[in-house]
PDB file of C-alpha atoms in Angstrom:
ATOM      1  CA  MET A  71     -41.125  42.710  61.972  1.00 46.00           C
ATOM      2  CA  GLY A  72     -44.292  43.223  64.145  1.00 51.00           C
ATOM      3  CA  GLN A  73     -45.567  46.293  61.777  1.00 55.00           C
ATOM      4  CA  LEU A  74     -44.820  44.263  58.735  1.00 47.00           C
ATOM      5  CA  CYS A  75     -46.809  41.194  60.062  1.00 56.00           C
ATOM      6  CA  ARG A  76     -50.045  43.675  61.087  1.00 63.00           C
ATOM      7  CA  GLU A  77     -49.757  45.274  57.811  1.00 59.00           C
ATOM      8  CA  SER A  78     -50.072  41.909  56.408  1.00 65.00           C
ATOM      9  CA  ARG A  79     -52.816  40.724  58.138  1.00 78.00           C
ATOM     10  CA  LYS A  80     -54.668  43.812  57.468  1.00 82.00           C
ATOM     11  CA  GLY A  81     -54.412  43.500  53.476  1.00 88.00           C
ATOM     12  CA  ALA A  82     -55.127  40.056  53.775  1.00 93.00           C
ATOM     13  CA  ARG A  83     -58.238  40.714  55.456  1.00 94.00           C
ATOM     14  CA  ALA A  84     -59.198  43.312  52.872  1.00 93.00           C
ATOM     15  CA  LEU A  85     -57.749  40.815  49.842  1.00 94.00           C
ATOM     16  CA  VAL A  86     -59.923  37.938  51.228  1.00 96.00           C
ATOM     17  CA  GLU A  87     -63.154  39.872  52.199  1.00 94.00           C
ATOM     18  CA  SER A  88     -63.235  41.348  48.478  1.00 94.00           C
ATOM     19  CA  GLY A  89     -62.795  38.156  47.117  1.00 95.00           C
ATOM     20  CA  MET A  90     -65.460  36.289  49.097  1.00 96.00           C
ATOM     21  CA  GLU A  91     -67.964  39.256  48.204  1.00 96.00           C
ATOM     22  CA  GLN A  92     -67.351  38.005  44.840  1.00 96.00           C
ATOM     23  CA  VAL A  93     -68.092  34.287  45.981  1.00 97.00           C
ATOM     24  CA  ARG A  94     -71.448  35.431  47.589  1.00 97.00           C
ATOM     25  CA  ILE A  95     -72.686  37.100  44.419  1.00 98.00           C
ATOM     26  CA  LEU A  96     -72.127  33.630  42.305  1.00 97.00           C
ATOM     27  CA  GLU A  97     -73.523  31.647  45.229  1.00 97.00           C
ATOM     28  CA  SER A  98     -76.875  33.927  44.922  1.00 98.00           C
ATOM     29  CA  LEU A  99     -77.009  32.721  41.351  1.00 98.00           C
ATOM     30  CA  GLY A 100     -76.745  29.184  42.385  1.00 98.00           C
ATOM     31  CA  PHE A 101     -73.028  28.981  40.692  1.00 98.00           C
ATOM     32  CA  TYR A 102     -70.643  26.881  43.036  1.00 97.00           C
ATOM     33  CA  ASP A 103     -68.038  25.645  40.609  1.00 97.00           C
ATOM     34  CA  THR A 104     -65.345  28.131  41.680  1.00 97.00           C
ATOM     35  CA  VAL A 105     -61.723  28.217  42.329  1.00 98.00           C
ATOM     36  CA  LEU A 106     -60.200  31.032  44.316  1.00 98.00           C
ATOM     37  CA  SER A 107     -57.152  33.047  44.005  1.00 97.00           C
ATOM     38  CA  PHE A 108     -55.642  35.516  46.506  1.00 96.00           C
ATOM     39  CA  LYS A 109     -52.225  35.936  44.758  1.00 94.00           C
ATOM     40  CA  ALA A 110     -50.248  39.390  45.812  1.00 93.00           C
ATOM     41  CA  SER A 111     -46.613  40.318  44.896  1.00 93.00           C
ATOM     42  CA  SER A 112     -46.006  40.442  48.572  1.00 94.00           C
ATOM     43  CA  VAL A 113     -45.011  36.836  49.940  1.00 96.00           C
ATOM     44  CA  PRO A 114     -46.287  37.890  53.415  1.00 94.00           C
ATOM     45  CA  LEU A 115     -49.507  39.458  52.203  1.00 95.00           C
ATOM     46  CA  THR A 116     -50.047  36.015  49.954  1.00 96.00           C
ATOM     47  CA  VAL A 117     -49.342  33.628  52.773  1.00 97.00           C
ATOM     48  CA  GLU A 118     -51.863  35.683  55.168  1.00 96.00           C
ATOM     49  CA  ALA A 119     -54.146  36.102  52.677  1.00 97.00           C
ATOM     50  CA  TYR A 120     -54.364  32.063  51.667  1.00 98.00           C
ATOM     51  CA  ARG A 121     -54.055  31.132  55.398  1.00 97.00           C
ATOM     52  CA  LEU A 122     -57.287  33.392  56.086  1.00 96.00           C
ATOM     53  CA  ALA A 123     -59.281  32.426  53.125  1.00 97.00           C
ATOM     54  CA  SER A 124     -58.510  28.418  54.032  1.00 97.00           C
ATOM     55  CA  GLU A 125     -60.439  29.233  57.218  1.00 96.00           C
ATOM     56  CA  LEU A 126     -63.307  30.673  55.901  1.00 94.00           C
ATOM     57  CA  CYS A 127     -64.242  28.464  52.748  1.00 94.00           C
ATOM     58  CA  ASP A 128     -63.928  25.230  51.543  1.00 95.00           C
ATOM     59  CA  TYR A 129     -63.187  26.226  47.777  1.00 98.00           C
ATOM     60  CA  PRO A 130     -60.306  24.992  46.136  1.00 98.00           C
ATOM     61  CA  LEU A 131     -57.682  27.498  46.192  1.00 98.00           C
ATOM     62  CA  HIS A 132     -55.269  28.436  43.656  1.00 98.00           C
ATOM     63  CA  THR A 133     -51.845  29.445  44.899  1.00 98.00           C
ATOM     64  CA  GLY A 134     -48.995  31.495  43.910  1.00 97.00           C
ATOM     65  CA  VAL A 135     -47.132  34.752  44.210  1.00 96.00           C
ATOM     66  CA  THR A 136     -48.065  37.195  41.423  1.00 93.00           C
ATOM     67  CA  GLU A 137     -45.538  39.185  39.452  1.00 90.00           C
ATOM     68  CA  ALA A 138     -42.853  37.448  41.306  1.00 89.00           C
ATOM     69  CA  GLY A 139     -40.022  39.165  38.913  1.00 92.00           C
ATOM     70  CA  LEU A 140     -36.935  37.596  37.256  1.00 96.00           C
ATOM     71  CA  PRO A 141     -36.070  34.034  37.793  1.00 94.00           C
ATOM     72  CA  ARG A 142     -32.952  34.671  40.153  1.00 94.00           C
ATOM     73  CA  THR A 143     -35.345  36.264  42.882  1.00 96.00           C
ATOM     74  CA  GLY A 144     -38.503  35.272  41.490  1.00 96.00           C
ATOM     75  CA  VAL A 145     -38.025  31.495  41.927  1.00 97.00           C
ATOM     76  CA  ILE A 146     -37.006  31.851  45.466  1.00 97.00           C
ATOM     77  CA  ARG A 147     -40.017  34.345  46.430  1.00 97.00           C
ATOM     78  CA  SER A 148     -42.475  31.514  44.679  1.00 98.00           C
ATOM     79  CA  ALA A 149     -40.787  28.596  46.675  1.00 98.00           C
ATOM     80  CA  VAL A 150     -40.968  30.577  49.996  1.00 98.00           C
ATOM     81  CA  GLY A 151     -44.909  31.633  49.520  1.00 98.00           C
ATOM     82  CA  ILE A 152     -45.843  28.530  47.769  1.00 98.00           C
ATOM     83  CA  GLY A 153     -43.983  26.285  49.974  1.00 98.00           C
ATOM     84  CA  SER A 154     -45.230  27.798  53.341  1.00 98.00           C
ATOM     85  CA  LEU A 155     -48.676  27.208  52.227  1.00 98.00           C
ATOM     86  CA  LEU A 156     -48.351  23.838  50.884  1.00 98.00           C
ATOM     87  CA  LEU A 157     -46.449  22.837  54.087  1.00 98.00           C
ATOM     88  CA  ASP A 158     -49.887  23.987  56.061  1.00 97.00           C
ATOM     89  CA  GLY A 159     -51.871  21.886  53.632  1.00 97.00           C
ATOM     90  CA  ILE A 160     -53.114  24.925  51.780  1.00 98.00           C
ATOM     91  CA  GLY A 161     -53.570  24.994  48.123  1.00 98.00           C
ATOM     92  CA  ASP A 162     -55.065  22.773  45.242  1.00 98.00           C
ATOM     93  CA  THR A 163     -53.118  24.173  42.015  1.00 98.00           C
ATOM     94  CA  ILE A 164     -50.154  26.229  41.923  1.00 98.00           C
ATOM     95  CA  ARG A 165     -48.680  29.042  39.497  1.00 96.00           C
ATOM     96  CA  VAL A 166     -45.073  30.238  39.290  1.00 97.00           C
ATOM     97  CA  SER A 167     -45.276  33.581  37.574  1.00 96.00           C
ATOM     98  CA  LEU A 168     -41.892  34.800  36.531  1.00 96.00           C
ATOM     99  CA  THR A 169     -40.471  37.215  34.204  1.00 96.00           C
ATOM    100  CA  THR A 170     -39.354  34.397  31.483  1.00 95.00           C
ATOM    101  CA  ARG A 171     -40.460  31.767  28.904  1.00 95.00           C
ATOM    102  CA  PRO A 172     -43.541  29.623  30.458  1.00 95.00           C
ATOM    103  CA  GLU A 173     -41.407  26.659  30.411  1.00 93.00           C
ATOM    104  CA  LYS A 174     -39.304  27.988  33.070  1.00 94.00           C
ATOM    105  CA  GLU A 175     -42.179  28.634  35.409  1.00 96.00           C
ATOM    106  CA  VAL A 176     -43.430  25.258  34.761  1.00 95.00           C
ATOM    107  CA  ALA A 177     -39.915  23.613  35.620  1.00 92.00           C
ATOM    108  CA  ALA A 178     -39.952  25.993  38.955  1.00 95.00           C
ATOM    109  CA  GLY A 179     -43.128  24.723  39.883  1.00 96.00           C
ATOM    110  CA  ILE A 180     -42.347  21.121  39.271  1.00 92.00           C
ATOM    111  CA  GLU A 181     -39.166  21.566  41.621  1.00 91.00           C
ATOM    112  CA  ILE A 182     -41.212  22.940  44.504  1.00 96.00           C
ATOM    113  CA  LEU A 183     -43.626  20.129  44.716  1.00 95.00           C
ATOM    114  CA  ARG A 184     -40.558  17.708  44.162  1.00 88.00           C
ATOM    115  CA  SER A 185     -38.913  19.713  47.272  1.00 89.00           C
ATOM    116  CA  LEU A 186     -41.855  18.901  49.285  1.00 93.00           C
ATOM    117  CA  GLY A 187     -42.217  15.365  48.371  1.00 88.00           C
ATOM    118  CA  LEU A 188     -45.520  16.269  46.485  1.00 92.00           C
ATOM    119  CA  ARG A 189     -44.178  14.755  43.058  1.00 86.00           C
ATOM    120  CA  ASP A 190     -42.230  11.785  42.639  1.00 76.00           C
ATOM    121  CA  SER A 191     -41.192  11.882  39.116  1.00 68.00           C
ATOM    122  CA  GLY A 192     -37.777  12.904  37.864  1.00 78.00           C
ATOM    123  CA  TYR A 193     -34.796  13.348  39.842  1.00 88.00           C
ATOM    124  CA  THR A 194     -33.263  14.935  42.797  1.00 90.00           C
ATOM    125  CA  LEU A 195     -29.532  16.302  42.980  1.00 93.00           C
ATOM    126  CA  ILE A 196     -27.868  16.792  46.109  1.00 93.00           C
ATOM    127  CA  SER A 197     -24.175  18.798  45.743  1.00 95.00           C
ATOM    128  CA  CYS A 198     -22.171  20.208  48.693  1.00 91.00           C
ATOM    129  CA  PRO A 199     -20.952  24.003  48.874  1.00 89.00           C
ATOM    130  CA  THR A 200     -17.424  23.810  48.010  1.00 85.00           C
ATOM    131  CA  CYS A 201     -14.829  24.151  50.729  1.00 87.00           C
ATOM    132  CA  GLY A 202     -10.898  23.527  51.296  1.00 85.00           C
ATOM    133  CA  ARG A 203     -11.287  19.489  50.893  1.00 85.00           C
ATOM    134  CA  THR A 204     -12.797  19.901  47.499  1.00 87.00           C
ATOM    135  CA  ARG A 205     -10.813  18.250  45.100  1.00 81.00           C
ATOM    136  CA  ILE A 206     -12.781  18.515  41.688  1.00 88.00           C
ATOM    137  CA  ALA A 207     -14.500  21.290  39.699  1.00 91.00           C
ATOM    138  CA  LEU A 208     -17.373  20.891  41.420  1.00 92.00           C
ATOM    139  CA  GLU A 209     -20.024  23.345  40.171  1.00 94.00           C
ATOM    140  CA  GLU A 210     -19.141  22.258  36.392  1.00 95.00           C
ATOM    141  CA  LEU A 211     -19.297  18.552  37.263  1.00 96.00           C
ATOM    142  CA  ALA A 212     -22.889  19.119  39.067  1.00 96.00           C
ATOM    143  CA  GLN A 213     -23.877  21.092  36.153  1.00 96.00           C
ATOM    144  CA  LYS A 214     -22.902  18.524  33.517  1.00 97.00           C
ATOM    145  CA  VAL A 215     -24.828  15.884  35.703  1.00 97.00           C
ATOM    146  CA  ALA A 216     -27.967  18.028  35.829  1.00 94.00           C
ATOM    147  CA  ASP A 217     -27.970  18.836  32.069  1.00 95.00           C
ATOM    148  CA  TYR A 218     -27.658  15.363  31.292  1.00 95.00           C
ATOM    149  CA  MET A 219     -30.406  14.406  33.452  1.00 91.00           C
ATOM    150  CA  ASP A 220     -32.603  17.417  32.034  1.00 89.00           C
ATOM    151  CA  ARG A 221     -32.075  16.009  28.589  1.00 91.00           C
ATOM    152  CA  GLU A 222     -32.462  12.304  29.359  1.00 90.00           C
ATOM    153  CA  ARG A 223     -35.138  12.259  31.883  1.00 85.00           C
ATOM    154  CA  PRO A 224     -34.966   9.160  34.226  1.00 88.00           C
ATOM    155  CA  LEU A 225     -37.924   6.620  34.204  1.00 83.00           C
ATOM    156  CA  ARG A 226     -38.048   6.535  37.948  1.00 87.00           C
ATOM    157  CA  PRO A 227     -37.524   8.736  40.884  1.00 88.00           C
ATOM    158  CA  VAL A 228     -33.772   8.854  41.645  1.00 92.00           C
ATOM    159  CA  ILE A 229     -31.540  10.742  44.035  1.00 94.00           C
ATOM    160  CA  VAL A 230     -28.152  11.779  42.540  1.00 96.00           C
ATOM    161  CA  ALA A 231     -25.096  13.452  44.470  1.00 96.00           C
ATOM    162  CA  VAL A 232     -21.806  15.245  43.418  1.00 96.00           C
ATOM    163  CA  MET A 233     -19.735  15.916  46.369  1.00 95.00           C
ATOM    164  CA  GLY A 234     -16.368  17.674  46.549  1.00 92.00           C
ATOM    165  CA  CYS A 235     -14.381  14.963  48.692  1.00 90.00           C
ATOM    166  CA  VAL A 236     -14.539  11.688  49.778  1.00 86.00           C
ATOM    167  CA  VAL A 237     -13.897  12.431  53.490  1.00 83.00           C
ATOM    168  CA  ASN A 238     -17.601  13.490  53.990  1.00 82.00           C
ATOM    169  CA  GLY A 239     -19.151  13.062  50.622  1.00 85.00           C
ATOM    170  CA  PRO A 240     -20.472   9.445  50.828  1.00 87.00           C
ATOM    171  CA  GLY A 241     -21.776   9.677  54.348  1.00 88.00           C
ATOM    172  CA  GLU A 242     -23.471  13.044  53.830  1.00 89.00           C
ATOM    173  CA  ALA A 243     -25.242  11.997  50.947  1.00 91.00           C
ATOM    174  CA  ARG A 244     -25.774   8.383  51.873  1.00 92.00           C
ATOM    175  CA  GLU A 245     -29.320   8.474  50.831  1.00 93.00           C
ATOM    176  CA  ALA A 246     -28.235   9.204  47.200  1.00 95.00           C
ATOM    177  CA  ASP A 247     -29.092   6.047  44.969  1.00 96.00           C
ATOM    178  CA  LEU A 248     -26.006   7.149  42.886  1.00 97.00           C
ATOM    179  CA  GLY A 249     -22.965   9.620  43.715  1.00 96.00           C
ATOM    180  CA  ILE A 250     -19.667  10.857  43.110  1.00 96.00           C
ATOM    181  CA  ALA A 251     -17.122  12.104  45.429  1.00 94.00           C
ATOM    182  CA  GLY A 252     -13.946  14.140  44.294  1.00 91.00           C
ATOM    183  CA  GLY A 253     -10.480  13.081  44.872  1.00 85.00           C
ATOM    184  CA  ASP A 254      -6.980  13.958  43.781  1.00 86.00           C
ATOM    185  CA  GLY A 255      -7.113  12.700  40.144  1.00 87.00           C
ATOM    186  CA  LYS A 256      -9.446  10.040  41.111  1.00 91.00           C
ATOM    187  CA  CYS A 257     -13.165   9.928  42.015  1.00 94.00           C
ATOM    188  CA  ALA A 258     -15.455   7.518  43.983  1.00 94.00           C
ATOM    189  CA  LEU A 259     -18.856   6.253  42.839  1.00 96.00           C
ATOM    190  CA  PHE A 260     -20.839   5.404  45.552  1.00 96.00           C
ATOM    191  CA  ALA A 261     -24.609   4.283  46.117  1.00 95.00           C
ATOM    192  CA  ARG A 262     -26.320   4.693  49.203  1.00 94.00           C
ATOM    193  CA  GLY A 263     -23.405   5.539  50.978  1.00 91.00           C
ATOM    194  CA  GLU A 264     -21.182   2.781  50.037  1.00 93.00           C
ATOM    195  CA  LEU A 265     -18.196   2.643  47.500  1.00 94.00           C
ATOM    196  CA  LEU A 266     -18.750   0.950  44.491  1.00 96.00           C
ATOM    197  CA  ARG A 267     -15.237   1.733  42.745  1.00 95.00           C
ATOM    198  CA  THR A 268     -12.767   4.059  42.130  1.00 95.00           C
ATOM    199  CA  VAL A 269     -12.340   5.645  38.519  1.00 95.00           C
ATOM    200  CA  ALA A 270     -10.025   8.569  36.957  1.00 95.00           C
ATOM    201  CA  GLU A 271     -11.590  11.854  37.131  1.00 92.00           C
ATOM    202  CA  GLU A 272     -11.767  12.337  33.278  1.00 93.00           C
ATOM    203  CA  LYS A 273     -13.669   9.068  33.232  1.00 95.00           C
ATOM    204  CA  VAL A 274     -16.030   9.742  36.038  1.00 96.00           C
ATOM    205  CA  PHE A 275     -19.021  11.309  34.181  1.00 97.00           C
ATOM    206  CA  ASP A 276     -19.023   8.609  31.620  1.00 97.00           C
ATOM    207  CA  GLU A 277     -19.071   5.968  34.244  1.00 97.00           C
ATOM    208  CA  PHE A 278     -21.452   7.792  36.282  1.00 97.00           C
ATOM    209  CA  VAL A 279     -23.948   7.706  33.385  1.00 97.00           C
ATOM    210  CA  LYS A 280     -23.428   3.958  32.793  1.00 96.00           C
ATOM    211  CA  GLU A 281     -24.482   3.045  36.552  1.00 96.00           C
ATOM    212  CA  LEU A 282     -27.125   5.620  36.285  1.00 96.00           C
ATOM    213  CA  ARG A 283     -28.668   4.082  33.164  1.00 94.00           C
ATOM    214  CA  ASN A 284     -28.924   0.778  35.103  1.00 93.00           C
ATOM    215  CA  ILE A 285     -31.112   1.917  37.818  1.00 92.00           C
ATOM    216  CA  ALA A 286     -33.025   4.914  36.566  1.00 89.00           C
ATOM    217  CA  TYR A 287     -33.599   3.808  33.002  1.00 84.00           C
TER     218      TYR A 287
END
């Protein structure tokens, strides 16, 4: 771990010094309308470079992990790198670089901002890991809720929850504006930890949508 940190710092210094050399050339020509980027495919190197750059200059920084790869791993690498910097207050614009369609890159970037509380639009979905108390097809229902909200974008920020059981669900997701908690053939609809009503499992999605449209559209 120590060796990795030392190598990252060494590479970061070289990356930043190379960039600052170009900045000095531009400044010598009277040009100051510049945005700097120090992206690398290594997450530790990228983070270290941007931290160093933020100490050396006041230019806007365009952040991201370049060539992050396929979505499954690339989104994680981008979230770790970009998220670490944004939590430190470093970065003015972001780019998620994935081997996929551009709209998926944009969606990942927006979700990173939402997760850090830097973008209020859209929705946040809370869902629990399955356990022995799970009484519904949790993953399928959570995906159905997410697909609906991706199609029908909420007009105001909303937190929704899909939880596997009524034992812990409403309490653990009490910050949710609206939630579902599974049961044996029945599900609970709840809001801010309080029970709204109990409905049959096969009707819970439709009832959830009705409630959602009252608060988010």
